[in-house]
């Protein structure tokens, strides 16, 4: 297939969404979610005009049952195509339009794709460097059979930079929902909420103004901002739960955390105030949660950032969020 390198086109997002909507009607409950990945998912980046999509599924073997139907839609079925546990489907023949990479939800390649995409989205200068390299290769190689292998070493090096960036930003890894948790798993999550303020206080114990006002990583929030953010996030989560229990699938409110972090109460309030606020809040939160019946955890709220989610998922996300930020404070960058 010939190399077709194009400037970024805003309609690539629409083409991804349209195909994701179509495939959702075909695969139904097999799909956990779709993700737009690859170069066409990075604004401003040059790319072959082929929409790379990742389909995250519950059972990878089940995807094979849809092969005949996908062929009728113009896809060719390539199987694993060199990556164990993947199912690759390609649409458009020589005039390729879409690549669908299906992975089971526990496949480690999912994280690799998403980290690389998010790194490029967060670092326009790196996206520009990658675009320039692809332009050089496109001038040297006419066909993808030579073009794709030639960029492998460059991409591998950039992936390592992305992984290092991710490790600093997400020290405990990304949030992964446990679907259908049992009562013991819920009990452990609720119990862990009571320890959040304790661990947060331990993380900042003995820290003077210089450390509290230093970013936990280059370009990140200061430790002081992270502590106050946790208090705001806790209050928001508590209200979200109460609305989820008393309203029918409410749209849960969010807040401009980036702008809130710049307000003067973040810079002038002692961190102990927010830690004490969390201690008191979590007493009430724990009482609310421990009295909930299993069926109530299946009630749902709609988040502007995360979409529809059950209260089971909201509980898991809240605990992960707190542990994530405490780990940032405890990171090596902060301790230097």
C-alpha positions as a printed Julia matrix, in Angstrom:
336×3 Matrix{Float64}:
   0.0     0.0    0.0
   1.32    3.46  -0.91
   2.18    5.98   1.8
  -0.45    8.72   1.94
   0.63   11.33   4.47
  -1.87   14.11   5.12
  -2.1    17.27   7.2
  -4.37   16.95  10.22
  -8.07   17.08   9.36
 -10.72   17.93  11.92
 -13.2    15.53  10.3
 -11.08   12.58  11.47
 -12.82   12.91  14.85
 -16.22   12.69  13.15
 -15.15    9.67  11.1
 -14.04    7.93  14.28
 -17.29    8.71  16.09
 -19.45    7.61  13.16
 -17.64    4.27  12.88
 -17.73    3.73  16.65
 -21.49    4.31  16.63
 -21.93    1.85  13.76
 -19.79   -0.84  15.37
 -21.57   -0.4   18.7
 -24.83   -1.45  17.02
 -23.11   -4.59  15.71
 -21.11   -5.74  18.73
 -23.51   -4.49  21.41
 -22.65   -5.61  24.92
 -19.39   -7.22  23.77
 -17.89   -3.71  23.78
 -16.68   -1.97  26.92
 -15.75    1.15  24.97
 -14.01    2.45  21.85
 -10.97    4.74  21.85
  -9.6     6.87  19.02
  -5.86    6.15  18.88
  -2.97    6.59  16.47
  -1.86    9.76  14.71
  -5.34   10.77  13.52
  -6.34   11.14  17.2
  -3.69   13.83  17.88
  -4.75   17.38  16.86
  -2.31   19.06  14.48
  -0.38   15.91  13.65
   0.37   14.67  10.14
  -0.9    11.15   9.53
  -1.91    8.58   6.98
  -5.66    9.26   6.59
  -6.58    5.95   8.22
  -8.63    6.08  11.41
  -7.07    3.85  14.07
  -9.63    2.69  16.61
  -9.26    0.51  19.65
 -12.19   -1.62  20.69
 -11.93   -2.75  24.32
 -13.99   -5.91  24.82
 -14.9    -8.26  27.64
 -13.95  -11.47  25.78
 -11.61  -11.34  22.8
 -12.66  -14.77  21.54
 -16.24  -13.55  21.1
 -15.13  -11.06  18.43
 -14.38  -13.87  16.01
 -18.11  -14.64  15.75
 -18.64  -11.34  13.94
 -16.05  -11.88  11.18
 -18.55  -12.66   8.4
 -20.64   -9.61   9.22
 -17.57   -7.38   9.29
 -16.52   -8.65   5.85
 -19.92   -7.56   4.52
 -19.11   -4.06   5.81
 -15.89   -3.97   3.81
 -13.44   -5.09   6.5
 -10.79   -7.7    6.0
 -10.07   -9.89   9.02
  -6.36  -10.08   9.87
  -6.51  -11.97  13.18
  -3.77  -11.22  15.7
  -1.4    -9.85  13.01
   1.7   -10.3   15.15
   0.31   -9.13  18.5
  -0.97  -11.94  20.78
  -4.49  -11.32  22.03
  -5.36   -8.72  19.39
  -7.95   -8.88  16.63
  -7.14   -6.54  13.74
  -9.74   -5.58  11.13
  -9.01   -3.23   8.21
 -11.48   -1.38   6.02
 -11.08    0.0    2.51
  -8.59   -2.33   0.82
  -5.83   -0.4   -0.93
  -7.67    2.85  -0.22
  -7.66    2.11   3.51
  -9.98    4.15   5.78
 -10.1     2.39   9.18
  -8.09    0.03  11.37
  -9.9    -1.57  14.31
  -7.69   -3.08  17.02
  -9.75   -5.2   19.41
  -8.23   -6.04  22.81
  -9.67   -7.8   25.84
 -10.04   -5.41  28.75
  -7.04   -6.84  30.64
  -4.61   -6.7   27.69
  -1.52   -4.55  28.52
  -1.41   -3.12  24.98
  -4.46   -1.0   25.82
  -2.47    1.09  28.27
   0.45    1.4   25.84
  -1.75    2.84  23.09
  -3.53    5.28  25.41
  -0.37    6.52  27.11
   1.34    7.21  23.78
  -1.72    9.05  22.46
  -2.11   11.16  25.6
   1.6    11.96  25.68
   1.44   13.36  22.14
  -1.75   15.28  22.9
  -0.1    16.81  25.97
   3.21   17.6   24.22
   2.57   19.45  20.92
   6.31   19.86  20.4
   6.74   16.07  20.46
   3.83   15.63  18.07
   5.53   18.12  15.73
   8.83   16.22  16.01
   7.07   12.97  15.15
   5.27   14.65  12.22
   8.57   15.93  10.86
  10.14   12.49  11.07
   7.21   10.94   9.21
   7.53   13.56   6.48
  11.19   12.64   6.03
  10.32    8.96   5.76
   7.47    9.63   3.31
   9.95   11.32   0.98
  12.25    8.27   1.12
   9.73    5.43   1.0
   6.82    5.06  -1.38
   5.15    2.03   0.19
   4.1     1.28   3.78
   6.0    -2.03   3.64
   9.23   -0.01   3.95
   7.84    3.13   5.64
   6.36    1.39   8.71
   9.49   -0.59   9.72
  11.66    2.51   9.22
   9.87    4.44  11.95
   9.84    1.58  14.48
  12.98    2.62  16.42
  11.86    6.27  16.59
   8.42    5.27  17.87
   9.91    2.89  20.45
  12.13    5.66  21.81
   9.19    8.06  22.01
   7.07    5.4   23.73
   9.7     5.18  26.47
   9.45    8.95  26.97
   5.67    8.61  27.14
   5.89    5.84  29.74
   8.26    7.92  31.89
   5.87   10.88  31.63
   2.93    8.68  32.58
   4.76    7.15  35.55
   5.31   10.63  36.98
   1.75   11.68  36.34
   0.02    8.42  37.31
   2.26    6.72  39.9
  -0.28    4.01  40.76
  -1.4     3.48  37.17
  -4.69    4.37  35.46
  -8.1     3.77  36.94
  -9.46    0.31  36.13
 -13.02   -0.43  37.14
 -13.89   -3.71  38.84
 -17.2    -4.71  37.34
 -19.74   -6.3   39.66
 -17.7    -6.09  42.88
 -18.84   -8.29  45.75
 -19.78   -7.07  49.22
 -16.29   -7.7   50.61
 -14.7    -5.55  47.91
 -17.17   -2.77  48.66
 -16.46   -3.08  52.37
 -12.73   -2.71  51.77
 -13.26    0.37  49.61
 -15.48    2.02  52.22
 -12.96    1.18  54.93
 -10.14    2.7   52.9
 -12.0     6.03  52.73
 -11.55    6.37  56.48
  -7.78    6.15  56.04
  -7.42    8.77  53.3
  -6.98   11.73  55.65
  -4.52    9.73  57.78
  -2.34    8.87  54.79
  -2.58   12.42  53.48
  -1.45   13.86  56.81
   1.47   11.4   56.88
   2.47   12.42  53.35
   2.85   16.1   54.26
   4.07   15.62  57.81
   7.04   17.86  58.55
   6.85   19.63  55.19
   7.65   23.32  55.37
   6.43   26.06  53.1
   9.16   25.42  50.53
   8.1    21.81  50.01
   4.39   22.51  50.15
   4.74   25.19  47.48
   6.91   23.04  45.2
   5.3    21.07  42.33
   5.18   17.32  42.84
   6.47   16.99  39.26
   7.69   19.49  36.66
   4.69   21.41  35.36
   2.35   19.88  37.95
   0.43   21.33  40.84
   2.14   22.19  44.09
   1.72   19.79  47.0
  -0.44   22.43  48.71
  -2.75   22.58  45.69
  -3.08   18.78  45.59
  -4.14   18.65  49.26
  -6.8    21.34  48.82
  -7.98   19.7   45.59
  -8.6    16.45  47.47
 -10.89   18.28  49.88
 -12.87   19.85  47.03
 -13.07   16.53  45.2
 -14.3    14.82  48.36
 -17.14   17.3   48.83
 -18.1    16.95  45.17
 -18.11   13.14  45.4
 -20.27   13.16  48.55
 -22.89   15.36  46.88
 -22.74   13.17  43.75
 -23.57   10.09  45.83
 -26.48   11.75  47.62
 -27.93   12.91  44.32
 -27.45    9.45  42.84
 -29.4     7.95  45.72
 -32.27   10.41  45.59
 -32.6    11.35  41.9
 -33.06    9.35  38.7
 -29.71    9.25  36.87
 -28.8    12.89  37.58
 -26.12   14.78  35.72
 -23.47   14.99  38.4
 -21.87   18.37  38.77
 -18.18   18.88  38.21
 -15.89   21.85  38.74
 -13.07   23.67  36.99
 -10.31   22.11  39.08
  -7.62   23.94  37.1
  -9.14   27.33  37.93
 -10.09   26.43  41.5
  -6.46   25.55  42.13
  -5.51   29.15  41.31
  -7.92   30.73  43.84
  -6.48   32.33  46.96
  -7.95   29.78  49.38
  -5.61   27.22  47.81
  -2.56   29.42  48.32
  -3.41   30.9   51.74
  -5.19   28.11  53.66
  -3.05   25.77  55.8
  -3.16   22.21  54.45
  -4.28   20.93  57.85
  -7.62   22.7   57.34
  -8.37   20.61  54.26
  -7.17   17.43  55.95
  -9.52   18.08  58.9
 -12.33   18.82  56.44
 -11.73   15.42  54.8
 -11.72   13.66  58.18
 -15.14   15.08  59.08
 -16.55   14.56  55.59
 -15.44   10.94  55.47
 -17.21   10.14  58.75
 -20.52   11.11  57.15
 -19.56    9.55  53.79
 -18.77    6.2   55.47
 -22.09    6.22  57.34
 -23.93    6.85  54.08
 -22.05    4.1   52.23
 -22.27    1.42  54.9
 -26.08    1.76  55.06
 -26.5     1.35  51.3
 -28.06   -1.87  50.0
 -26.34   -3.77  47.14
 -29.04   -2.72  44.67
 -28.42    0.94  45.5
 -24.84    0.67  44.25
 -26.32   -0.02  40.81
 -28.01    3.37  40.7
 -26.23    5.65  38.28
 -25.12    9.23  37.73
 -23.88   10.91  34.58
 -20.54   12.65  34.79
 -19.61   15.29  32.19
 -16.09   13.83  32.11
 -16.68   10.09  32.58
 -20.17    9.56  31.21
 -22.77    7.31  32.84
 -21.44    5.34  35.8
 -22.91    3.31  38.62
 -22.34    4.28  42.23
 -20.19    1.14  42.42
 -17.9     2.66  39.79
 -18.06    6.1   41.41
 -16.9     4.63  44.73
 -13.97    2.86  43.08
 -13.01    5.99  41.17
 -13.12    8.16  44.3
 -10.8     5.86  46.24
  -8.42    5.54  43.28
  -8.41    9.33  42.83
  -7.35    9.92  46.43
  -4.7     7.21  46.37
  -3.42    8.56  43.06
  -2.87   12.07  44.46
  -1.35   10.85  47.72
   1.1     8.78  45.69
   2.0    11.91  43.73
   2.82   13.71  46.96
   4.93   10.74  48.06
   6.7    10.57  44.72
  10.45   10.81  44.44
  10.2    14.2   42.77
   8.54   15.61  45.89
  10.98   13.92  48.26
  14.1    15.31  46.55
